[in-house]
Every structure is written in structure tokens, then in C-alpha cells.
mmCIF file of C-alpha atoms in Angstrom:
data_model
loop_
_atom_site.group_PDB
_atom_site.id
_atom_site.type_symbol
_atom_site.label_atom_id
_atom_site.label_comp_id
_atom_site.label_asym_id
_atom_site.label_seq_id
_atom_site.Cartn_x
_atom_site.Cartn_y
_atom_site.Cartn_z
ATOM 1 C CA MET A 1 159.058 125.767 115.622
ATOM 2 C CA PRO A 2 160.873 122.717 114.218
ATOM 3 C CA PRO A 3 159.337 121.133 111.098
ATOM 4 C CA VAL A 4 158.728 117.826 112.912
ATOM 5 C CA THR A 5 156.631 119.555 115.583
ATOM 6 C CA ALA A 6 154.611 121.470 112.999
ATOM 7 C CA THR A 7 153.963 118.240 111.081
ATOM 8 C CA LEU A 8 152.847 116.457 114.239
ATOM 9 C CA ILE A 9 150.508 119.334 115.103
ATOM 10 C CA TRP A 10 148.954 119.218 111.617
ATOM 11 C CA ILE A 11 148.545 115.440 111.845
ATOM 12 C CA LEU A 12 146.933 115.831 115.272
ATOM 13 C CA VAL A 13 144.577 118.533 113.940
ATOM 14 C CA ALA A 14 143.646 116.316 110.986
ATOM 15 C CA LEU A 15 142.987 113.343 113.274
ATOM 16 C CA VAL A 16 140.819 115.465 115.576
ATOM 17 C CA ALA A 17 138.873 116.794 112.580
ATOM 18 C CA ILE A 18 138.364 113.275 111.230
ATOM 19 C CA GLY A 19 137.313 112.089 114.694
ATOM 20 C CA LEU A 20 134.800 114.926 115.019
ATOM 21 C CA TYR A 21 133.391 114.196 111.576
ATOM 22 C CA LEU A 22 133.039 110.473 112.341
ATOM 23 C CA SER A 23 131.440 111.281 115.684
ATOM 24 C CA TRP A 24 128.981 113.644 113.997
ATOM 25 C CA THR A 25 128.154 110.949 111.402
ATOM 26 C CA ALA A 26 127.633 108.321 114.122
ATOM 27 C CA GLY A 27 125.341 110.729 115.991
ATOM 28 C CA ARG A 28 123.384 111.389 112.823
ATOM 29 C CA LEU A 29 123.006 107.671 112.216
ATOM 30 C CA ASP A 30 121.876 107.189 115.809
ATOM 31 C CA ARG A 31 119.257 109.923 115.394
ATOM 32 C CA LEU A 32 118.025 108.260 112.196
ATOM 33 C CA HIS A 33 117.673 104.944 114.019
ATOM 34 C CA ALA A 34 115.740 106.684 116.801
ATOM 35 C CA ARG A 35 113.517 108.284 114.162
ATOM 36 C CA ILE A 36 112.882 104.842 112.651
ATOM 37 C CA ASP A 37 111.915 103.484 116.066
ATOM 38 C CA ALA A 38 109.518 106.369 116.672
ATOM 39 C CA ALA A 39 108.025 106.067 113.180
ATOM 40 C CA ARG A 40 107.598 102.304 113.627
ATOM 41 C CA ALA A 41 105.817 102.850 116.947
ATOM 42 C CA ALA A 42 103.493 105.360 115.272
ATOM 43 C CA LEU A 43 102.873 102.954 112.386
ATOM 44 C CA ASP A 44 102.124 100.115 114.801
ATOM 45 C CA ALA A 45 99.675 102.344 116.679
ATOM 46 C CA GLN A 46 97.864 103.319 113.464
ATOM 47 C CA LEU A 47 97.707 99.708 112.268
ATOM 48 C CA LEU A 48 96.352 98.589 115.635
ATOM 49 C CA ARG A 49 93.796 101.396 115.623
ATOM 50 C CA ARG A 50 92.634 100.460 112.122
ATOM 51 C CA ALA A 51 92.320 96.775 113.036
ATOM 52 C CA SER A 52 90.504 97.593 116.284
ATOM 53 C CA VAL A 53 87.986 99.881 114.612
ATOM 54 C CA ALA A 54 87.411 97.351 111.827
ATOM 55 C CA GLN A 55 86.944 94.555 114.360
ATOM 56 C CA GLU A 56 84.564 96.689 116.409
ATOM 57 C CA LEU A 57 82.537 97.508 113.304
ATOM 58 C CA ALA A 58 82.475 93.845 112.271
ATOM 59 C CA THR A 59 81.038 92.777 115.641
ATOM 60 C CA SER A 60 78.535 95.628 115.903
ATOM 61 C CA GLY A 61 75.869 93.898 113.837
ATOM 62 C CA VAL A 62 75.701 96.788 111.372
ATOM 63 C CA LEU A 63 77.153 94.871 108.445
ATOM 64 C CA ASP A 64 75.633 91.848 106.783
ATOM 65 C CA PRO A 65 76.881 88.513 108.214
ATOM 66 C CA ALA A 66 79.209 87.653 105.329
ATOM 67 C CA ALA A 67 80.887 91.082 105.382
ATOM 68 C CA SER A 68 81.141 90.915 109.173
ATOM 69 C CA ILE A 69 82.918 87.565 109.051
ATOM 70 C CA VAL A 70 85.349 88.656 106.334
ATOM 71 C CA LEU A 71 86.174 91.905 108.122
ATOM 72 C CA TYR A 72 86.404 90.303 111.575
ATOM 73 C CA GLU A 73 88.738 87.524 110.446
ATOM 74 C CA ALA A 74 91.044 89.919 108.594
ATOM 75 C CA ALA A 75 91.131 92.375 111.521
ATOM 76 C CA HIS A 76 91.703 89.580 114.039
ATOM 77 C CA ALA A 77 94.525 88.134 111.927
ATOM 78 C CA ALA A 78 96.137 91.578 111.628
ATOM 79 C CA ARG A 79 96.065 92.031 115.413
ATOM 80 C CA GLN A 80 97.289 88.522 116.292
ATOM 81 C CA THR A 81 99.893 87.767 113.632
ATOM 82 C CA VAL A 82 103.604 87.361 114.291
ATOM 83 C CA GLU A 83 105.956 90.109 113.127
ATOM 84 C CA GLU A 84 107.271 88.118 110.149
ATOM 85 C CA GLN A 85 103.749 87.820 108.688
ATOM 86 C CA ARG A 86 102.495 91.268 109.692
ATOM 87 C CA GLU A 87 102.828 92.892 106.259
ATOM 88 C CA VAL A 88 100.747 90.124 104.662
ATOM 89 C CA ALA A 89 98.063 90.246 107.369
ATOM 90 C CA GLU A 90 97.784 94.037 107.156
ATOM 91 C CA SER A 91 97.531 93.837 103.360
ATOM 92 C CA GLU A 92 94.751 91.285 103.706
ATOM 93 C CA LEU A 93 92.906 93.644 106.071
ATOM 94 C CA SER A 94 93.216 96.405 103.457
ATOM 95 C CA GLN A 95 91.787 94.060 100.829
ATOM 96 C CA ALA A 96 88.948 93.027 103.154
ATOM 97 C CA LEU A 97 88.101 96.673 103.830
ATOM 98 C CA ARG A 98 88.029 97.385 100.096
ATOM 99 C CA ALA A 99 85.837 94.312 99.514
ATOM 100 C CA VAL A 100 83.370 95.219 102.276
ATOM 101 C CA PHE A 101 83.219 98.887 101.350
ATOM 102 C CA ALA A 102 83.459 98.435 97.580
ATOM 103 C CA GLU A 103 80.174 100.240 97.074
ATOM 104 C CA SER A 104 79.049 103.468 98.642
ATOM 105 C CA GLN A 105 75.695 101.887 99.596
ATOM 106 C CA GLN A 106 77.495 99.842 102.273
ATOM 107 C CA VAL A 107 78.893 103.025 103.801
ATOM 108 C CA ASP A 108 75.411 104.575 103.721
ATOM 109 C CA VAL A 109 73.985 101.542 105.549
ATOM 110 C CA VAL A 110 76.627 101.910 108.263
ATOM 111 C CA ARG A 111 76.010 105.643 108.596
ATOM 112 C CA GLU A 112 72.235 105.224 108.964
ATOM 113 C CA VAL A 113 72.301 103.069 112.118
ATOM 114 C CA PRO A 114 72.658 104.702 115.544
ATOM 115 C CA GLY A 115 76.342 105.351 116.164
ATOM 116 C CA GLY A 116 77.174 104.373 112.608
ATOM 117 C CA GLU A 117 78.162 107.878 111.568
ATOM 118 C CA ASN A 118 80.874 107.965 114.241
ATOM 119 C CA ALA A 119 82.023 104.446 113.363
ATOM 120 C CA ALA A 120 82.308 105.312 109.672
ATOM 121 C CA VAL A 121 84.232 108.507 110.385
ATOM 122 C CA GLU A 122 86.551 106.756 112.856
ATOM 123 C CA LEU A 123 87.261 103.955 110.380
ATOM 124 C CA ALA A 124 87.860 106.437 107.565
ATOM 125 C CA GLU A 125 90.331 108.388 109.729
ATOM 126 C CA ALA A 126 92.142 105.201 110.746
ATOM 127 C CA VAL A 127 92.325 104.015 107.141
ATOM 128 C CA ARG A 128 93.626 107.422 106.005
ATOM 129 C CA ARG A 129 96.382 107.604 108.617
ATOM 130 C CA VAL A 130 97.969 104.231 107.881
ATOM 131 C CA PRO A 131 99.525 105.238 104.511
ATOM 132 C CA MET A 132 100.948 108.419 106.051
ATOM 133 C CA ALA A 133 102.479 106.554 108.988
ATOM 134 C CA ARG A 134 103.919 103.940 106.639
ATOM 135 C CA ARG A 135 105.360 106.646 104.397
ATOM 136 C CA PHE A 136 107.065 108.384 107.354
ATOM 137 C CA HIS A 137 108.518 105.055 108.496
ATOM 138 C CA ASN A 138 109.763 104.090 105.044
ATOM 139 C CA ASP A 139 111.275 107.555 104.482
ATOM 140 C CA ALA A 140 113.255 107.219 107.714
ATOM 141 C CA VAL A 141 114.367 103.731 106.682
ATOM 142 C CA ARG A 142 115.444 105.026 103.269
ATOM 143 C CA ALA A 143 117.525 107.815 104.841
ATOM 144 C CA ALA A 144 119.226 105.443 107.280
ATOM 145 C CA ARG A 145 119.966 102.930 104.538
ATOM 146 C CA ALA A 146 121.513 105.638 102.371
ATOM 147 C CA LEU A 147 123.804 106.726 105.199
ATOM 148 C CA ARG A 148 124.702 103.153 106.121
ATOM 149 C CA ARG A 149 125.812 102.473 102.532
ATOM 150 C CA HIS A 150 128.615 105.044 102.764
ATOM 151 C CA ARG A 151 132.104 103.607 103.012
ATOM 152 C CA LYS A 152 132.999 105.595 106.108
ATOM 153 C CA VAL A 153 130.056 104.085 107.990
ATOM 154 C CA ARG A 154 130.980 100.551 106.962
ATOM 155 C CA TRP A 155 134.755 100.900 107.420
ATOM 156 C CA PHE A 156 134.540 102.457 110.861
ATOM 157 C CA ARG A 157 131.459 100.413 111.846
ATOM 158 C CA LEU A 158 129.566 103.495 112.916
ATOM 159 C CA ALA A 159 126.237 101.636 112.923
ATOM 160 C CA GLY A 160 127.429 99.440 115.753
ATOM 161 C CA HIS A 161 125.232 96.401 116.245
ATOM 162 C CA ALA A 162 122.016 98.045 115.098
ATOM 163 C CA PRO A 163 120.080 95.828 112.692
ATOM 164 C CA PHE A 164 119.799 96.951 109.097
ATOM 165 C CA PRO A 165 116.531 98.901 108.844
ATOM 166 C CA MET A 166 113.743 97.258 106.880
ATOM 167 C CA ALA A 167 110.889 99.051 105.145
ATOM 168 C CA PHE A 168 107.294 98.069 105.874
ATOM 169 C CA GLU A 169 105.718 97.090 102.562
ATOM 170 C CA MET A 170 101.994 96.482 102.482
ATOM 171 C CA ASP A 171 98.875 97.197 100.481
ATOM 172 C CA ASP A 172 97.470 100.253 102.233
ATOM 173 C CA GLU A 173 95.119 101.616 99.596
ATOM 174 C CA PRO A 174 91.955 102.759 101.376
ATOM 175 C CA PRO A 175 88.471 101.885 100.163
ATOM 176 C CA ALA A 176 87.456 104.821 97.988
ATOM 177 C CA ALA A 177 83.764 104.634 98.913
ATOM 178 C CA LEU A 178 84.564 104.834 102.624
ATOM 179 C CA ILE A 179 86.854 107.836 102.219
ATOM 180 C CA GLU A 180 84.376 109.707 99.981
ATOM 181 C CA ARG A 181 81.250 109.042 102.030
ATOM 182 C CA ALA A 182 82.666 109.352 105.548
ATOM 183 C CA ALA A 183 84.467 112.619 104.919
#
């Protein structure tokens, strides 16, 4: 085989290998973006569930009027806010939940009324799931960002027109009294 032919074959093999590697990287990035979308949908569902349960509890007449108003307004704002203000509204709902359920006596009052036990358990579950959903979402965002920072991804524009993934940062600390008493 002439040296020119052998060189061309090696160049072709190298180009195919590079193409396969770039294709694999683009597929990986696409899977990460799909994982972000799925994690965001799960996070949105958990946030909506938490706000719905809090709003339901606020309108049930179980809480004192001041606590009901604070909780209802925060839950309503979290459900109705625009996407740009969502992190702030969800953080305010977390703060309202901690304020309303700052003391374990409030949880006991809720548990004593008919149907209150179920409401307390449902709210505790919803409050517990939000940090996990947010963590899964932010982990997926972190992985996609790390891959998108590589030179090969930027040079060959493997991310296409996908927007740069953004983490969801909010105060999601649950009220300790609610978690302890409802469990």
C-alpha cells in the first residue's frame, strides 16, 4: 500500500473516531438536559403540592386567623407568581411555614381536629420532599454545567441552542416542629 493511501486511511480513522466521540458527548449532553427537564418537572410538582396542601390547611379553619392569613397569602403567592419571582415566593412560603409551625403546640392543635392528623402528615411529607426534588434538579444542573464548560462542547457547539441550565435556589428548610410531630 502506498504511504499516501495509508496516511489518508489513518486520517479518516482519526476523523471517524473524533466524530464518534463528539457524537457521544453531544448525546450525553442531551441526556443531561432531558434529566434537568424531568427533575424540574418533579420539583414543580412538589412545590405545587406543598403550596396546595398549605393553602388547603390555611382555609380549613384549623389554624388561628392570623396564621391562616399568613400561610394562605404565602401559598397563594407561591402558586400564582411568575417564573422570574418563583424562588423568592417559594422561600417566603418556607418562612411562613416555619413561622406558623414554630412551636410543636401548633402541630398538636392541627392534629387534634377531625382530619387534622392526615393534613399534618400530608403537609410534612410535602415539606420533606421539596428539598430532595430541589437537590436532584440542582445536581443535574451542576453536571450539565460542568460538561458545557469543556472546550470541545463550546468549540463544536454541541449544546446547540439549549439555554444554559440554571439552578433553583430557595430557602427550603422545613419547620422542625412539623417534621418531628407529624412523623
